[in-house]
Short mmCIF file of C-alpha atoms in Angstrom, two decimals:
data_model
loop_
_atom_site.label_atom_id
_atom_site.label_comp_id
_atom_site.label_asym_id
_atom_site.label_seq_id
_atom_site.Cartn_x
_atom_site.Cartn_y
_atom_site.Cartn_z
CA UNK A 85 0.00 0.00 0.00
CA UNK A 86 1.13 3.57 -0.66
CA UNK A 87 1.78 5.48 2.54
CA UNK A 88 1.12 9.19 2.82
CA UNK A 89 2.87 11.23 5.49
CA UNK A 90 1.59 14.68 6.31
CA UNK A 91 3.54 17.37 8.07
CA UNK A 92 3.05 18.97 10.40
CA UNK A 93 0.48 16.94 12.32
CA UNK A 94 -0.54 20.04 14.23
CA UNK A 95 -0.43 23.67 13.22
CA UNK A 96 -1.33 26.78 15.15
CA UNK A 97 -1.94 29.97 13.18
CA UNK A 98 -3.83 33.25 13.24
CA UNK A 99 -6.55 34.67 11.05
CA UNK A 100 -4.89 36.23 8.01
CA UNK A 101 -1.84 33.96 8.09
CA UNK A 102 -0.63 31.84 5.21
CA UNK A 103 -0.08 28.17 6.06
CA UNK A 104 1.34 25.25 4.12
CA UNK A 105 0.78 21.55 4.73
CA UNK A 106 2.96 18.92 3.09
CA UNK A 107 2.00 15.42 2.01
CA UNK A 108 4.70 12.93 1.01
CA UNK A 109 3.95 9.65 -0.74
CA UNK A 110 6.00 6.49 -0.25
CA UNK A 111 6.15 6.08 -4.02
CA UNK A 112 5.28 8.16 -7.05
CA UNK A 113 1.60 8.84 -7.57
CA UNK A 114 1.74 11.29 -10.49
CA UNK A 115 -0.93 13.88 -9.68
CA UNK A 116 -3.45 11.44 -8.20
CA UNK A 117 -3.76 13.38 -4.98
CA UNK A 118 -6.74 15.02 -3.32
CA UNK A 119 -7.08 17.24 -0.26
CA UNK A 120 -10.04 17.22 2.12
CA UNK A 121 -11.13 19.44 4.97
CA UNK A 122 -12.94 17.97 7.95
CA UNK A 123 -14.60 19.82 10.80
CA UNK A 124 -15.53 18.12 14.09
CA UNK A 125 -18.55 15.85 13.74
CA UNK A 126 -18.79 16.44 10.00
CA UNK A 127 -17.94 14.50 6.87
CA UNK A 128 -14.80 15.36 4.91
CA UNK A 129 -15.20 17.96 2.20
CA UNK A 130 -13.26 17.82 -1.05
CA UNK A 131 -11.05 20.87 -1.58
CA UNK A 132 -8.58 19.95 -4.32
CA UNK A 133 -8.14 17.03 -6.69
CA UNK A 134 -5.55 16.14 -9.32
CA UNK A 135 -3.05 17.76 -6.93
CA UNK A 136 -3.89 21.31 -7.96
CA UNK A 137 -7.45 21.56 -9.29
CA UNK A 138 -9.81 23.47 -7.04
CA UNK A 139 -13.17 21.78 -6.49
CA UNK A 140 -16.13 23.88 -7.55
CA UNK A 141 -17.26 26.23 -4.80
CA UNK A 142 -14.02 26.11 -2.82
CA UNK A 143 -12.52 29.55 -2.11
CA UNK A 144 -9.51 30.53 -4.19
CA UNK A 145 -7.40 31.06 -1.06
CA UNK A 146 -6.88 27.28 -1.12
CA UNK A 147 -4.14 26.12 -3.46
CA UNK A 148 -2.51 22.77 -4.15
CA UNK A 149 0.71 21.87 -5.90
CA UNK A 150 3.13 19.03 -6.47
CA UNK A 151 3.46 15.77 -8.35
CA UNK A 152 5.23 12.47 -7.92
CA UNK A 153 5.90 12.10 -4.20
CA UNK A 154 5.67 15.58 -2.70
CA UNK A 155 2.59 17.75 -2.50
CA UNK A 156 1.52 20.87 -0.68
CA UNK A 157 -1.72 22.50 0.34
CA UNK A 158 -1.48 26.23 0.96
CA UNK A 159 -4.16 28.37 2.52
CA UNK A 160 -3.64 32.06 1.87
CA UNK A 161 -5.09 34.50 4.36
CA UNK A 162 -6.69 32.10 6.85
CA UNK A 163 -10.32 32.72 7.68
CA UNK A 164 -12.06 31.64 10.92
CA UNK A 165 -13.92 28.88 9.07
CA UNK A 166 -10.64 27.33 7.84
CA UNK A 167 -9.67 25.99 11.26
CA UNK A 168 -10.20 22.28 10.80
CA UNK A 169 -8.33 19.05 10.07
CA UNK A 170 -6.91 18.48 6.60
CA UNK A 171 -6.25 15.11 4.96
CA UNK A 172 -4.49 14.18 1.75
CA UNK A 173 -5.53 11.09 -0.22
CA UNK A 174 -3.88 9.19 -3.05
CA UNK A 175 -5.95 7.64 -5.81
CA UNK A 176 -3.08 6.33 -7.92
CA UNK A 177 -3.57 2.73 -6.86
CA UNK A 178 -5.71 0.53 -4.63
CA UNK A 179 -6.25 0.74 -1.81
CA UNK A 180 -6.78 4.50 -1.83
CA UNK A 181 -4.97 5.74 1.26
CA UNK A 182 -5.10 8.87 3.38
CA UNK A 183 -2.52 10.86 5.25
CA UNK A 184 -2.82 10.91 9.03
CA UNK A 185 -4.21 14.43 9.05
CA UNK A 186 -3.07 17.94 9.97
CA UNK A 187 -5.03 19.72 12.65
CA UNK A 188 -5.08 23.47 12.11
CA UNK A 189 -5.98 25.44 15.20
CA UNK A 190 -6.39 29.11 15.87
CA UNK A 191 -3.56 30.77 17.77
CA UNK B 145 -28.65 18.63 -4.87
CA UNK B 146 -26.50 15.57 -4.32
CA UNK B 147 -27.27 13.86 -1.02
CA UNK B 148 -25.92 10.74 0.62
CA UNK B 149 -27.71 9.73 3.82
CA UNK B 150 -26.20 6.96 5.87
CA UNK B 151 -28.06 4.83 8.39
CA UNK B 152 -27.97 1.52 10.21
CA UNK B 153 -25.24 2.15 12.76
CA UNK B 154 -25.53 1.30 16.42
CA UNK B 155 -24.17 -0.70 19.31
CA UNK B 156 -23.38 -4.35 18.60
CA UNK B 157 -21.57 -7.05 20.56
CA UNK B 158 -18.28 -8.52 19.35
CA UNK B 159 -18.99 -11.23 16.82
CA UNK B 160 -22.28 -9.63 15.85
CA UNK B 161 -23.53 -8.26 12.54
CA UNK B 162 -24.84 -4.98 11.24
CA UNK B 163 -25.94 -3.68 7.85
CA UNK B 164 -25.29 -0.08 6.93
CA UNK B 165 -27.24 1.72 4.22
CA UNK B 166 -26.51 4.85 2.23
CA UNK B 167 -29.43 6.40 0.38
CA UNK B 168 -28.44 8.49 -2.61
CA UNK B 169 -30.38 11.27 -4.29
CA UNK B 170 -29.82 14.20 -6.61
CA UNK B 171 -27.70 12.30 -9.15
CA UNK B 172 -27.78 9.20 -11.34
CA UNK B 173 -26.67 6.70 -8.70
CA UNK B 174 -26.17 3.85 -11.17
CA UNK B 175 -23.48 5.82 -13.01
CA UNK B 176 -21.05 6.16 -10.12
CA UNK B 177 -18.65 3.92 -8.26
CA UNK B 178 -19.24 4.13 -4.53
CA UNK B 179 -16.98 3.70 -1.51
CA UNK B 180 -17.11 3.19 2.24
CA UNK B 181 -14.56 4.97 4.41
CA UNK B 182 -14.35 4.72 8.20
CA UNK B 183 -12.91 6.83 10.98
CA UNK B 184 -12.26 5.49 14.45
CA UNK B 185 -12.87 7.99 17.27
CA UNK B 186 -10.19 10.68 17.19
CA UNK B 187 -8.34 8.96 14.35
CA UNK B 188 -7.81 9.40 10.63
CA UNK B 189 -9.71 8.24 7.56
CA UNK B 190 -9.38 4.64 6.40
CA UNK B 191 -10.76 3.31 3.15
CA UNK B 192 -12.92 0.19 3.60
CA UNK B 193 -14.45 -0.92 0.32
CA UNK B 194 -15.57 0.05 -3.16
CA UNK B 195 -18.14 -1.15 -5.68
CA UNK B 196 -18.43 -0.37 -9.37
CA UNK B 197 -21.54 0.86 -11.13
CA UNK B 198 -23.35 -2.45 -11.63
CA UNK B 199 -21.97 -4.23 -8.58
CA UNK B 200 -19.88 -6.68 -10.58
CA UNK B 201 -16.56 -5.48 -9.15
CA UNK B 202 -15.75 -4.91 -5.51
CA UNK B 203 -12.64 -4.57 -3.37
CA UNK B 204 -11.92 -4.49 0.35
CA UNK B 205 -9.30 -3.40 2.81
CA UNK B 206 -7.37 -6.37 4.17
CA UNK B 207 -8.70 -5.61 7.66
CA UNK B 208 -12.31 -6.34 6.63
CA UNK B 209 -11.87 -8.85 3.80
CA UNK B 210 -14.01 -11.93 4.35
CA UNK B 211 -16.14 -10.21 7.00
CA UNK B 212 -17.68 -7.23 5.18
CA UNK B 213 -19.68 -7.26 1.95
CA UNK B 214 -20.48 -4.19 -0.11
CA UNK B 215 -23.49 -4.18 -2.41
CA UNK B 216 -25.86 -1.80 -4.13
CA UNK B 217 -29.43 -1.66 -5.37
CA UNK B 218 -29.53 0.76 -8.28
CA UNK B 219 -33.32 0.56 -8.45
CA UNK B 220 -33.48 1.85 -4.87
CA UNK B 221 -30.50 4.23 -5.20
CA UNK B 222 -28.98 2.63 -2.14
CA UNK B 223 -25.51 1.41 -1.17
CA UNK B 224 -25.03 -1.21 1.54
CA UNK B 225 -22.30 -2.56 3.76
CA UNK B 226 -22.99 -5.87 5.46
CA UNK B 227 -20.65 -6.24 8.41
CA UNK B 228 -20.24 -9.66 10.05
CA UNK B 229 -17.96 -10.99 12.78
CA UNK B 230 -17.54 -7.49 14.13
CA UNK B 231 -14.59 -6.68 16.35
CA UNK B 232 -13.86 -3.88 18.79
CA UNK B 233 -11.44 -2.40 16.27
CA UNK B 234 -14.30 -1.95 13.79
CA UNK B 235 -15.72 0.77 16.04
CA UNK B 236 -15.85 3.89 13.89
CA UNK B 237 -17.98 6.36 12.01
CA UNK B 238 -18.66 4.88 8.59
CA UNK B 239 -18.99 7.24 5.64
CA UNK B 240 -20.28 6.44 2.19
CA UNK B 241 -18.65 8.47 -0.57
CA UNK B 242 -19.20 8.95 -4.27
CA UNK B 243 -16.27 8.62 -6.63
CA UNK B 244 -16.39 11.60 -8.90
CA UNK B 245 -14.59 11.95 -12.20
CA UNK B 246 -13.41 15.18 -13.76
CA UNK B 247 -13.63 15.12 -17.55
CA UNK B 248 -11.15 17.96 -18.01
CA UNK B 249 -8.32 16.47 -15.94
CA UNK B 250 -9.22 12.80 -16.16
CA UNK B 251 -8.75 12.41 -12.42
CA UNK B 252 -10.90 10.77 -9.78
CA UNK B 253 -11.77 11.95 -6.30
CA UNK B 254 -14.35 11.42 -3.58
CA UNK B 255 -16.57 14.39 -4.27
CA UNK B 256 -19.60 13.78 -2.04
CA UNK B 257 -19.75 12.12 1.36
CA UNK B 258 -22.59 11.01 3.58
CA UNK B 259 -22.92 12.39 7.07
CA UNK B 260 -21.57 9.21 8.62
CA UNK B 261 -23.11 6.56 10.83
CA UNK B 262 -21.51 5.40 14.07
CA UNK B 263 -20.85 1.73 14.69
CA UNK B 264 -19.81 0.76 18.21
CA UNK B 265 -18.65 -2.79 18.87
CA UNK B 266 -18.63 -3.49 22.58
CA UNK B 267 -19.91 -5.98 25.11
#
C-alpha cells in the first residue's frame, strides 16, 4: 500500500496567516492526490483534486501543488472557518490511502 | 442537490452483525462507483471498500476482507455494507462516498460524502 505522510500533524496559526501543509507519498503517484477538509462531527469535504485543481465552490485562497511524491496545500489568508483538520488522499492505486491528518488550530 | 444519507449504525456485541445503508439522491446513482470509508474515534480516515456501477466489481481493505460485503441496489438508489464478525477495532464512524470523475483532468476523487453513521462494537 502507498503510505502518505503529512507534516506537520498540528499547526497553530492566526486569522490572516498563510499556512502550508505537506503530504509525502511512499512512491510516485503522479498527480493522483486530493485534499479534504474535515470539521468536528462532520464529513470530509473535497477541496482539491488532481493535486492542484480546485473543487467547484471552494474559495480561491486554497491552493494545491506538487506531483510524484511531494505535494503541498497552501491556505492564503486564513479565515475563521478554515480551522479544521486536513487530509491528503492518493488515488493512484488501490487501496486508496489517506494521510494521518493535519489539525489546524487558531492561535 | 446531491445527497448521501447513511443509516444503520448502532451498538453491537463482538462477533455480531450490522448492515449499513446509504441512500443516494440528486444524481444518477447507477453511473457512479461508490466507496465506504471509516474513521475510528479521534483517528484518521481509512478506506474500507468500493463497488463499481453495476456491482460486478468490488474490493476491500485487508482488515475487513471476508467479513464485510459491499453491495448496491440501483433501483433503490442505495448502497449497503454488510458487516459480520464485528470486532472492537471496527468501532468507527462509517462514511459512504461517491467517486467523482473530472472530464477535463481525467482524475478521480471522492466528491460527495454522507454524514456518517456510528458503529460501536462493545460488550
